[in-house]
Tab-separated table of C-alpha atoms in Angstrom:
chain	number	residue	atom	x	y	z
A	140	MET	CA	11.972	-10.818	7.959
A	141	ARG	CA	12.821	-8.192	10.547
A	142	LEU	CA	16.237	-7.148	11.407
A	143	VAL	CA	16.220	-8.993	14.826
A	144	GLU	CA	15.218	-12.224	13.122
A	145	LEU	CA	17.947	-11.842	10.504
A	146	LEU	CA	20.546	-11.277	13.163
A	147	ALA	CA	19.404	-14.215	15.129
A	148	GLY	CA	19.820	-16.470	12.162
A	149	LEU	CA	23.492	-15.588	11.534
A	150	ASP	CA	26.163	-18.163	12.130
A	151	GLN	CA	28.423	-17.266	14.985
A	152	GLU	CA	31.384	-16.214	12.872
A	153	THR	CA	29.372	-13.689	10.874
A	154	LEU	CA	27.660	-12.345	14.026
A	155	ASP	CA	31.091	-11.928	15.681
A	156	ARG	CA	32.419	-10.086	12.643
A	157	LEU	CA	29.440	-7.641	12.697
A	158	ALA	CA	29.758	-7.228	16.414
A	159	HIS	CA	33.510	-6.394	16.065
A	160	HIS	CA	32.720	-3.810	13.372
A	161	HIS	CA	29.800	-2.137	14.982
A	162	LEU	CA	30.071	-2.561	18.810
A	163	GLU	CA	32.373	-1.236	21.350
A	164	ALA	CA	34.834	-3.585	23.001
A	165	GLY	CA	33.271	-5.282	26.050
A	166	GLU	CA	29.747	-4.677	24.766
A	167	ALA	CA	29.385	-8.280	23.518
A	168	GLU	CA	28.450	-10.417	26.478
A	169	ASN	CA	26.407	-13.368	25.076
A	170	ARG	CA	24.724	-14.029	21.739
A	171	ALA	CA	21.311	-12.644	22.750
A	172	THR	CA	22.896	-9.451	24.043
A	173	VAL	CA	24.973	-9.043	20.916
A	174	CYS	CA	21.843	-9.291	18.726
A	175	VAL	CA	20.001	-6.722	20.796
A	176	ASN	CA	22.919	-4.314	20.784
A	177	LEU	CA	23.543	-4.750	17.015
A	178	GLU	CA	19.877	-4.177	16.338
A	179	ASN	CA	19.911	-0.906	18.197
A	180	VAL	CA	22.928	0.302	16.157
A	181	LEU	CA	21.859	-0.935	12.748
A	182	ARG	CA	18.284	0.227	12.837
A	183	SER	CA	19.207	3.820	13.746
A	184	PRO	CA	17.882	6.148	10.982
A	185	LYS	CA	21.103	8.128	11.202
A	186	TYR	CA	23.233	4.973	10.597
A	187	VAL	CA	21.031	3.849	7.730
A	188	ARG	CA	21.158	7.263	6.074
A	189	GLU	CA	24.984	7.627	6.369
A	190	THR	CA	25.527	4.103	5.170
A	191	ILE	CA	23.325	4.191	2.088
A	192	TYR	CA	24.342	7.733	1.227
A	193	ASN	CA	27.996	6.537	0.813
A	194	LEU	CA	27.259	3.543	-1.340
A	195	GLN	CA	28.276	3.565	-5.003
A	196	PRO	CA	27.129	1.542	-7.996
A	197	PRO	CA	26.215	-1.215	-8.309
A	198	SER	CA	24.784	-0.961	-4.708
A	199	PHE	CA	22.019	1.303	-5.953
A	200	ARG	CA	20.497	-1.147	-8.288
A	201	MET	CA	20.961	-4.030	-5.826
A	202	LEU	CA	19.128	-2.097	-3.093
A	203	GLU	CA	16.415	-0.919	-5.533
A	204	ARG	CA	15.665	-4.431	-6.625
A	205	LEU	CA	15.665	-5.793	-3.035
A	206	LEU	CA	13.244	-3.035	-1.965
A	207	ASP	CA	10.945	-3.931	-4.944
A	208	ALA	CA	11.093	-7.691	-4.432
A	209	GLU	CA	8.417	-9.737	-2.724
A	210	GLY	CA	9.365	-10.120	0.875
A	211	TYR	CA	12.409	-7.938	0.226
A	212	SER	CA	14.339	-11.096	-0.796
A	213	LEU	CA	16.087	-12.035	-3.996
A	214	PRO	CA	17.780	-15.396	-5.060
A	215	LEU	CA	21.599	-15.011	-5.226
A	216	ASP	CA	21.748	-17.265	-8.298
A	217	GLY	CA	22.035	-15.053	-11.292
A	218	LEU	CA	21.928	-11.843	-9.207
A	219	LYS	CA	25.382	-10.759	-10.116
A	220	GLU	CA	24.788	-10.865	-13.919
A	221	SER	CA	21.480	-9.069	-13.775
A	222	VAL	CA	22.525	-6.335	-11.356
A	223	ILE	CA	25.747	-5.658	-13.367
A	224	ALA	CA	23.692	-5.553	-16.628
A	225	ASP	CA	21.194	-3.200	-15.091
A	226	THR	CA	23.895	-0.954	-13.609
A	227	LEU	CA	25.820	-0.723	-16.944
A	228	ASP	CA	22.579	0.005	-18.768
A	229	LEU	CA	21.820	2.768	-16.273
A	230	ALA	CA	25.300	4.168	-16.562
A	231	GLN	CA	25.126	4.368	-20.304
A	232	ARG	CA	21.798	6.256	-20.112
A	233	VAL	CA	23.084	8.694	-17.504
A	234	THR	CA	26.312	9.272	-19.456
A	235	ASN	CA	24.600	9.987	-22.860
A	236	GLY	CA	22.024	12.270	-21.279
A	237	GLU	CA	19.013	10.110	-21.766
A	238	ILE	CA	18.659	10.383	-17.941
A	239	LEU	CA	19.807	13.438	-16.074
A	240	GLY	CA	20.450	15.438	-19.222
A	241	ARG	CA	18.108	18.287	-18.374
A	242	ASP	CA	20.241	21.274	-17.362
A	243	SER	CA	23.541	22.783	-16.186
A	244	GLY	CA	22.535	22.367	-12.496
A	245	LEU	CA	23.091	18.719	-12.675
A	246	VAL	CA	26.538	19.280	-14.274
A	247	VAL	CA	27.548	21.534	-11.401
A	248	TYR	CA	26.403	18.988	-8.804
A	249	ARG	CA	28.190	16.218	-10.597
A	250	ARG	CA	31.472	18.152	-10.592
A	251	VAL	CA	31.154	18.951	-6.866
A	252	LEU	CA	30.281	15.270	-6.038
A	253	LEU	CA	33.229	14.141	-8.107
A	254	GLU	CA	35.636	16.406	-6.314
A	255	ALA	CA	34.281	15.203	-2.953
A	256	ARG	CA	34.686	11.546	-4.029
A	257	ARG	CA	38.155	12.306	-5.379
A	258	ASN	CA	39.264	13.975	-2.163
A	259	GLU	CA	38.314	10.910	-0.085
A	260	LEU	CA	36.083	8.151	-1.443
A	261	GLU	CA	33.686	8.179	1.538
A	262	LEU	CA	31.678	11.405	2.065
A	263	ASP	CA	32.098	12.920	5.580
A	264	ALA	CA	29.260	14.630	7.448
A	265	SER	CA	30.342	18.115	6.296
A	266	GLU	CA	30.501	17.068	2.637
A	267	ALA	CA	27.092	15.392	2.939
A	268	ALA	CA	25.560	18.525	4.463
A	269	LEU	CA	26.932	20.835	1.805
A	270	LEU	CA	25.765	18.479	-0.931
A	271	GLY	CA	22.326	18.492	0.650
A	272	VAL	CA	22.226	22.222	0.490
A	273	LEU	CA	23.362	22.215	-3.145
A	274	ARG	CA	20.588	19.687	-4.056
A	275	ARG	CA	17.945	21.902	-2.494
A	276	GLU	CA	19.235	25.032	-4.209
A	277	LEU	CA	19.462	23.318	-7.664
A	278	LYS	CA	16.259	21.399	-7.140
A	279	ILE	CA	17.981	18.019	-7.521
A	280	ARG	CA	15.908	15.041	-6.437
A	281	GLN	CA	17.340	12.696	-3.863
A	282	ALA	CA	17.330	9.729	-6.280
A	283	GLU	CA	19.410	11.933	-8.760
A	284	HIS	CA	22.319	11.924	-6.299
A	285	PHE	CA	22.623	8.147	-6.662
A	286	LEU	CA	21.950	8.163	-10.450
A	287	ILE	CA	24.698	10.807	-11.014
A	288	GLU	CA	27.350	8.318	-9.614
A	289	HIS	CA	26.606	6.167	-12.593
A	290	HIS	CA	28.088	8.844	-14.951
A	291	GLU	CA	31.328	7.899	-16.707
A	292	ASP	CA	33.208	10.476	-14.735
A	293	PHE	CA	32.810	8.181	-11.651
A	294	HIS	CA	33.537	4.857	-13.372
A	295	HIS	CA	37.040	4.622	-12.145
A	296	PHE	CA	35.766	4.664	-8.583
A	297	TRP	CA	33.553	1.500	-8.970
A	298	ASN	CA	33.522	-0.007	-12.422
A	299	THR	CA	35.925	-2.833	-11.843
A	300	ASP	CA	35.878	-6.622	-12.267
A	301	HIS	CA	35.025	-7.022	-8.650
A	302	ALA	CA	32.325	-4.281	-8.529
A	303	PHE	CA	29.472	-6.632	-7.690
A	304	LEU	CA	31.370	-8.588	-5.015
A	305	GLY	CA	32.655	-5.293	-3.441
A	306	ALA	CA	29.111	-3.884	-3.287
A	307	LEU	CA	27.674	-7.124	-1.906
A	308	ASN	CA	30.353	-7.425	0.811
A	309	GLY	CA	29.908	-3.753	1.692
A	310	LEU	CA	26.235	-4.163	2.135
A	311	ARG	CA	26.607	-7.325	4.208
A	312	SER	CA	29.307	-5.838	6.466
A	313	SER	CA	27.201	-2.743	7.020
A	314	GLY	CA	24.429	-5.047	8.381
A	315	LEU	CA	21.876	-3.792	5.846
A	316	VAL	CA	21.609	-7.040	3.787
A	317	TYR	CA	21.880	-10.708	4.737
A	318	SER	CA	22.515	-13.835	2.692
A	319	ALA	CA	21.448	-17.294	3.751
A	320	HIS	CA	20.052	-20.338	2.033
A	321	GLY	CA	20.716	-18.909	-1.435
A	322	GLN	CA	18.737	-15.707	-0.742
A	323	LEU	CA	19.741	-12.069	-0.256
A	324	ARG	CA	17.397	-10.229	2.190
A	325	PHE	CA	16.814	-6.775	3.285
A	326	PRO	CA	15.232	-6.113	6.808
A	327	GLU	CA	11.641	-5.287	6.301
A	328	ASP	CA	11.615	-2.828	9.245
A	329	LEU	CA	14.334	-0.756	7.489
A	330	VAL	CA	12.603	-0.517	4.155
A	331	ALA	CA	10.773	2.824	4.840
A	332	ILE	CA	14.009	4.646	5.878
A	333	ALA	CA	15.955	3.082	3.036
A	334	ARG	CA	13.312	4.236	0.434
A	335	GLN	CA	13.470	7.674	2.031
A	336	VAL	CA	17.228	7.894	1.752
A	337	LEU	CA	17.215	6.606	-1.858
A	338	GLY	CA	14.370	8.977	-2.754
A	339	LEU	CA	12.216	6.047	-4.023
A	340	GLU	CA	8.635	6.437	-2.896
A	341	ALA	CA	7.507	3.499	-4.942
A	342	ASP	CA	8.896	0.965	-7.406
A	343	ALA	CA	8.974	1.698	-11.073
A	344	ALA	CA	5.856	-0.563	-11.920
A	345	ALA	CA	3.841	1.204	-9.243
A	346	ARG	CA	4.848	4.666	-10.446
A	347	LYS	CA	3.898	3.790	-13.950
A	348	ARG	CA	0.495	2.485	-12.948
A	349	LEU	CA	-0.259	5.623	-10.970
A	350	PHE	CA	0.998	8.052	-13.699
A	351	GLU	CA	-1.110	6.222	-16.335
A	352	ARG	CA	-4.293	7.177	-14.398
A	353	LEU	CA	-3.512	10.950	-14.840
A	354	THR	CA	-4.597	12.968	-17.863
A	355	GLY	CA	-2.206	13.551	-20.705
A	356	ALA	CA	-2.098	17.239	-19.760
A	357	ASP	CA	-1.157	16.436	-16.067
A	358	VAL	CA	1.662	14.112	-17.303
A	359	SER	CA	2.965	16.773	-19.591
A	360	ALA	CA	2.909	19.306	-16.750
A	361	ALA	CA	4.835	16.923	-14.575
A	362	LEU	CA	7.562	16.524	-17.283
A	363	GLU	CA	7.682	20.345	-17.590
A	364	VAL	CA	8.142	20.730	-13.886
A	365	ALA	CA	10.866	18.090	-13.883
A	366	ALA	CA	12.587	19.902	-16.843
A	367	LEU	CA	12.164	16.904	-19.138
A	368	ARG	CA	10.940	16.673	-22.792
A	369	THR	CA	7.227	16.964	-23.122
A	370	SER	CA	6.895	15.547	-26.626
A	371	GLY	CA	5.591	12.100	-27.553
A	372	THR	CA	2.523	10.023	-26.762
A	373	LYS	CA	1.112	9.702	-23.296
A	374	GLU	CA	2.671	6.310	-22.971
A	375	GLU	CA	6.072	7.679	-23.913
A	376	LYS	CA	5.720	10.570	-21.492
A	377	VAL	CA	4.724	8.290	-18.593
A	378	GLN	CA	7.766	6.071	-19.376
A	379	ARG	CA	9.980	9.188	-19.399
A	380	LEU	CA	8.830	10.062	-15.853
A	381	VAL	CA	9.497	6.496	-14.713
A	382	ASP	CA	12.908	6.243	-16.377
A	383	ASN	CA	13.984	9.589	-14.808
A	384	TYR	CA	12.969	8.372	-11.335
A	385	VAL	CA	10.497	11.243	-10.912
A	386	GLN	CA	8.592	10.320	-7.756
A	387	PRO	CA	4.778	10.254	-7.241
A	388	THR	CA	4.599	13.082	-4.834
A	389	GLU	CA	6.397	15.422	-7.208
A	390	VAL	CA	4.059	14.423	-10.040
A	391	LEU	CA	0.844	14.560	-8.009
A	392	THR	CA	1.357	17.778	-6.126
A	393	PRO	CA	0.610	20.131	-9.092
A	394	VAL	CA	-2.358	18.010	-10.252
A	395	PRO	CA	-5.752	19.798	-9.673
A	396	LEU	CA	-7.674	18.639	-6.632
A	397	ALA	CA	-10.630	17.492	-8.708
A	398	THR	CA	-8.400	15.127	-10.727
A	399	LEU	CA	-6.913	13.757	-7.540
A	400	ARG	CA	-10.459	13.006	-6.276
A	401	ASP	CA	-11.384	11.364	-9.543
A	402	VAL	CA	-8.288	9.045	-9.322
A	403	CYS	CA	-9.239	8.181	-5.698
A	404	ARG	CA	-12.715	7.322	-6.703
A	405	ASP	CA	-11.463	5.174	-9.591
A	406	VAL	CA	-9.488	3.059	-7.155
A	407	GLU	CA	-12.153	3.195	-4.488
A	408	LEU	CA	-10.212	5.379	-2.055
A	409	GLY	CA	-11.836	8.141	0.116
A	410	VAL	CA	-11.869	11.610	-1.481
A	411	GLY	CA	-12.072	13.580	1.750
A	412	GLY	CA	-9.181	15.646	3.173
A	413	SER	CA	-6.753	18.158	2.000
A	414	LYS	CA	-4.778	17.902	-1.239
A	415	GLU	CA	-1.641	16.839	0.681
A	416	GLU	CA	-3.656	14.074	2.320
A	417	LEU	CA	-5.039	12.849	-1.033
A	418	VAL	CA	-1.463	12.748	-2.523
A	419	ALA	CA	-0.209	10.839	0.494
A	420	ARG	CA	-3.160	8.491	0.316
A	421	LEU	CA	-2.601	7.720	-3.453
A	422	VAL	CA	1.210	7.281	-3.123
A	423	ARG	CA	0.834	4.803	-0.285
A	424	PHE	CA	-1.940	2.876	-2.092
A	425	PHE	CA	0.025	2.373	-5.212
A	426	ALA	CA	3.398	1.933	-3.441
A	427	LEU	CA	1.925	-1.031	-1.462
A	428	GLY	CA	0.362	-2.460	-4.624
A	429	TYR	CA	-3.221	-2.228	-3.382
A	430	ASP	CA	-4.332	-1.226	-6.827
A	431	ILE	CA	-3.449	-4.676	-8.240
A	432	ARG	CA	-4.206	-6.894	-5.311
A	433	PRO	CA	-7.317	-9.010	-5.927
A	434	LYS	CA	-10.312	-7.938	-3.756
A	435	PRO	CA	-11.275	-10.501	-1.204
A	436	ALA	CA	-14.165	-12.545	-2.219
A	437	ALA	CA	-17.465	-11.468	-0.816
A	438	PRO	CA	-18.650	-13.869	1.993
A	439	PRO	CA	-21.536	-15.967	1.003
A	440	PRO	CA	-24.996	-14.564	1.956
A	441	PRO	CA	-26.433	-15.891	5.234
A	442	PRO	CA	-28.766	-18.913	4.787
A	443	PRO	CA	-32.458	-18.235	4.851
A	444	GLU	CA	-34.094	-18.464	8.284
A	445	PRO	CA	-36.622	-21.241	8.687
A	446	ARG	CA	-40.256	-20.232	8.584
A	447	HIS	CA	-43.234	-21.452	10.431
A	448	LEU	CA	-46.085	-20.684	7.974
A	449	SER	CA	-46.989	-21.873	4.442
A	450	THR	CA	-46.598	-19.319	1.693
A	451	PRO	CA	-50.394	-18.601	1.583
A	452	ALA	CA	-50.519	-18.231	5.362
A	453	PHE	CA	-47.389	-15.979	5.329
A	454	ASP	CA	-49.035	-13.686	2.727
A	455	THR	CA	-52.324	-13.534	4.600
A	456	LEU	CA	-50.618	-12.713	7.871
A	457	PHE	CA	-48.489	-9.821	6.523
A	458	ALA	CA	-51.330	-8.520	4.284
A	459	SER	CA	-53.259	-7.968	7.541
A	460	PHE	CA	-50.718	-5.343	8.615
A	461	ARG	CA	-50.905	-1.693	7.491
A	462	GLY	CA	-48.938	-0.671	4.501
A	463	GLN	CA	-46.790	1.634	6.712
A	464	ASP	CA	-46.004	-1.342	8.967
A	465	LEU	CA	-44.817	-3.378	5.997
A	466	SER	CA	-42.651	-0.369	4.852
A	467	ASP	CA	-41.218	-0.107	8.300
A	468	ILE	CA	-40.110	-3.759	8.303
A	469	LEU	CA	-38.581	-3.474	4.793
A	470	SER	CA	-36.614	-0.360	5.759
A	471	SER	CA	-35.197	-2.049	8.918
A	472	ILE	CA	-33.903	-5.069	6.856
A	473	ASP	CA	-32.320	-2.685	4.231
A	474	ALA	CA	-34.608	-3.908	1.439
A	475	SER	CA	-33.923	-2.536	-1.977
A	476	ARG	CA	-37.469	-1.106	-2.050
A	477	VAL	CA	-39.793	0.090	0.756
A	478	THR	CA	-42.748	1.539	-1.157
A	479	GLY	CA	-45.441	0.121	-3.384
A	480	SER	CA	-48.789	-1.566	-3.182
A	481	LYS	CA	-49.503	-3.836	-0.214
A	482	GLU	CA	-49.250	-6.805	-2.482
A	483	GLN	CA	-45.818	-5.734	-3.638
A	484	LEU	CA	-44.649	-5.139	-0.110
A	485	VAL	CA	-45.795	-8.531	1.080
A	486	GLN	CA	-43.903	-10.117	-1.882
A	487	LEU	CA	-40.690	-8.346	-0.941
A	488	LEU	CA	-41.062	-9.616	2.598
A	489	ARG	CA	-41.706	-13.213	1.327
A	490	GLU	CA	-38.631	-13.026	-0.900
A	491	SER	CA	-36.315	-11.892	1.948
A	492	ARG	CA	-34.290	-14.470	3.874
A	493	PHE	CA	-35.929	-13.647	7.176
A	494	SER	CA	-38.445	-15.587	9.237
A	495	GLU	CA	-41.857	-14.320	10.309
A	496	ILE	CA	-40.476	-13.876	13.808
A	497	SER	CA	-37.460	-11.769	12.742
A	498	LEU	CA	-39.634	-9.627	10.458
A	499	MET	CA	-42.322	-8.978	13.022
A	500	MET	CA	-39.622	-8.261	15.652
A	501	GLU	CA	-38.860	-5.071	13.667
A	502	LEU	CA	-42.323	-3.661	14.608
A	503	ASP	CA	-42.954	-1.945	17.861
A	504	SER	CA	-45.439	-3.176	20.587
A	505	LYS	CA	-48.199	-0.661	19.355
A	506	GLN	CA	-48.041	-2.051	15.819
A	507	LEU	CA	-48.311	-5.583	17.050
A	508	ASP	CA	-51.146	-4.621	19.425
A	509	ALA	CA	-53.035	-3.179	16.444
A	510	ALA	CA	-52.574	-6.473	14.485
A	511	LEU	CA	-53.703	-8.477	17.463
A	512	ALA	CA	-56.772	-6.321	18.011
A	513	LYS	CA	-57.673	-6.626	14.279
A	514	HIS	CA	-57.866	-10.395	14.698
A	515	GLN	CA	-59.568	-10.151	18.164
A	516	LEU	CA	-56.570	-11.763	19.875
A	517	LYS	CA	-55.281	-11.039	23.398
A	518	ILE	CA	-53.287	-7.823	23.685
A	519	GLY	CA	-50.368	-7.458	26.078
A	520	GLY	CA	-47.247	-9.328	27.039
A	521	SER	CA	-43.784	-9.270	25.541
A	522	LYS	CA	-43.240	-8.808	21.825
A	523	ARG	CA	-42.282	-12.439	21.453
A	524	GLU	CA	-45.475	-13.437	23.143
A	525	LYS	CA	-47.526	-11.263	20.806
A	526	ILE	CA	-45.736	-12.557	17.768
A	527	GLN	CA	-46.334	-16.204	18.939
A	528	ARG	CA	-50.113	-15.472	19.205
A	529	LEU	CA	-50.170	-14.246	15.575
A	530	LEU	CA	-48.187	-17.236	14.388
A	531	GLU	CA	-50.494	-19.695	16.169
A	532	GLN	CA	-53.438	-17.929	14.651
A	533	PHE	CA	-52.229	-18.161	11.031
A	534	SER	CA	-50.763	-21.586	11.308
A	535	ARG	CA	-54.255	-23.015	11.646
A	536	PRO	CA	-56.490	-23.729	8.658
A	537	LEU	CA	-58.770	-20.835	7.879
A	538	ALA	CA	-61.877	-22.693	8.947
A	539	GLU	CA	-60.351	-23.267	12.423
A	540	ARG	CA	-59.339	-19.710	13.097
A	541	PRO	CA	-61.596	-17.938	15.675
A	542	HIS	CA	-62.775	-14.472	14.789
A	543	GLU	CA	-61.706	-14.869	11.083
């Protein structure tokens, strides 16, 4: 559901609470106006970026799961237990270095982020800007900013008995998620900007499917670029890229152009364009799950057209045309073959689904005139009149045909 639909479905008390939090006094006139004004505020890319950037665990896993869910909706029943379990597992892997354990640059960033959080829990614009510069200089991926906050150094900020409820209420009061009828929903029109802020180009399953199509050497090269271990089987290497939230664009950019084209061919994508275009095409294709969607069933072939002549008469009529005429007809109906003996060409025409009229309509007037003259029939008139004369001639028994 889109943001405007989710706002329209809110009860009055919740809508008033959002309006009080996000709109200026006097801006709320009536319900419809409130919804429009709220939508304008909440869908602002700047607002979405600032809101998500300041979230702490377990908000990251909650948002990640919402963005990966069908329809961007999850049942609330059991959500708390699964999100907390996922968050604690992620925290353990970050703390023990299984994730984000690659170099000192991450340690430096973690210490700076920790001081910024300690100074005041919410990051202001200046702190966010400085951290952005630091990420670029230290080559820290966007997703890693959110992963670092799972480290044990940050646990005292968020790891409490009410962590899930606090994260849920924070997301709801921000206007980024909505709960109704036992479901938690994320506005579909904010998904793209949310993924960009979180640094998540595609969900884990899509990333894995895409990486599996690369060669073992390309997967190893991606791990090396990401400063991750390159040992193990290809399956282990792919999983390491996925577990460390390495994104498809980062993995595909160093891949040779020929390999990218091969992957595109394998999934029936176009192979034209620059390397950047191929990378973007593949990322979008896998992110949207097109690689696993069943192909639509081919429409049934059109029914055969009714014919006017018996099989022997059909064969006799078309055998009276020149071989080139028959090849021209076959070419115009996209036949699998357009060359061969006259007998073979007539058989191909007979096995097609087209009527005699449709087949002869593919000839020009001169070709039809030649056939009429051969049978001493009147020349002239429209193409349909000429074809009708030929049909009338060959619909008669052989003994009754004049000039035969």
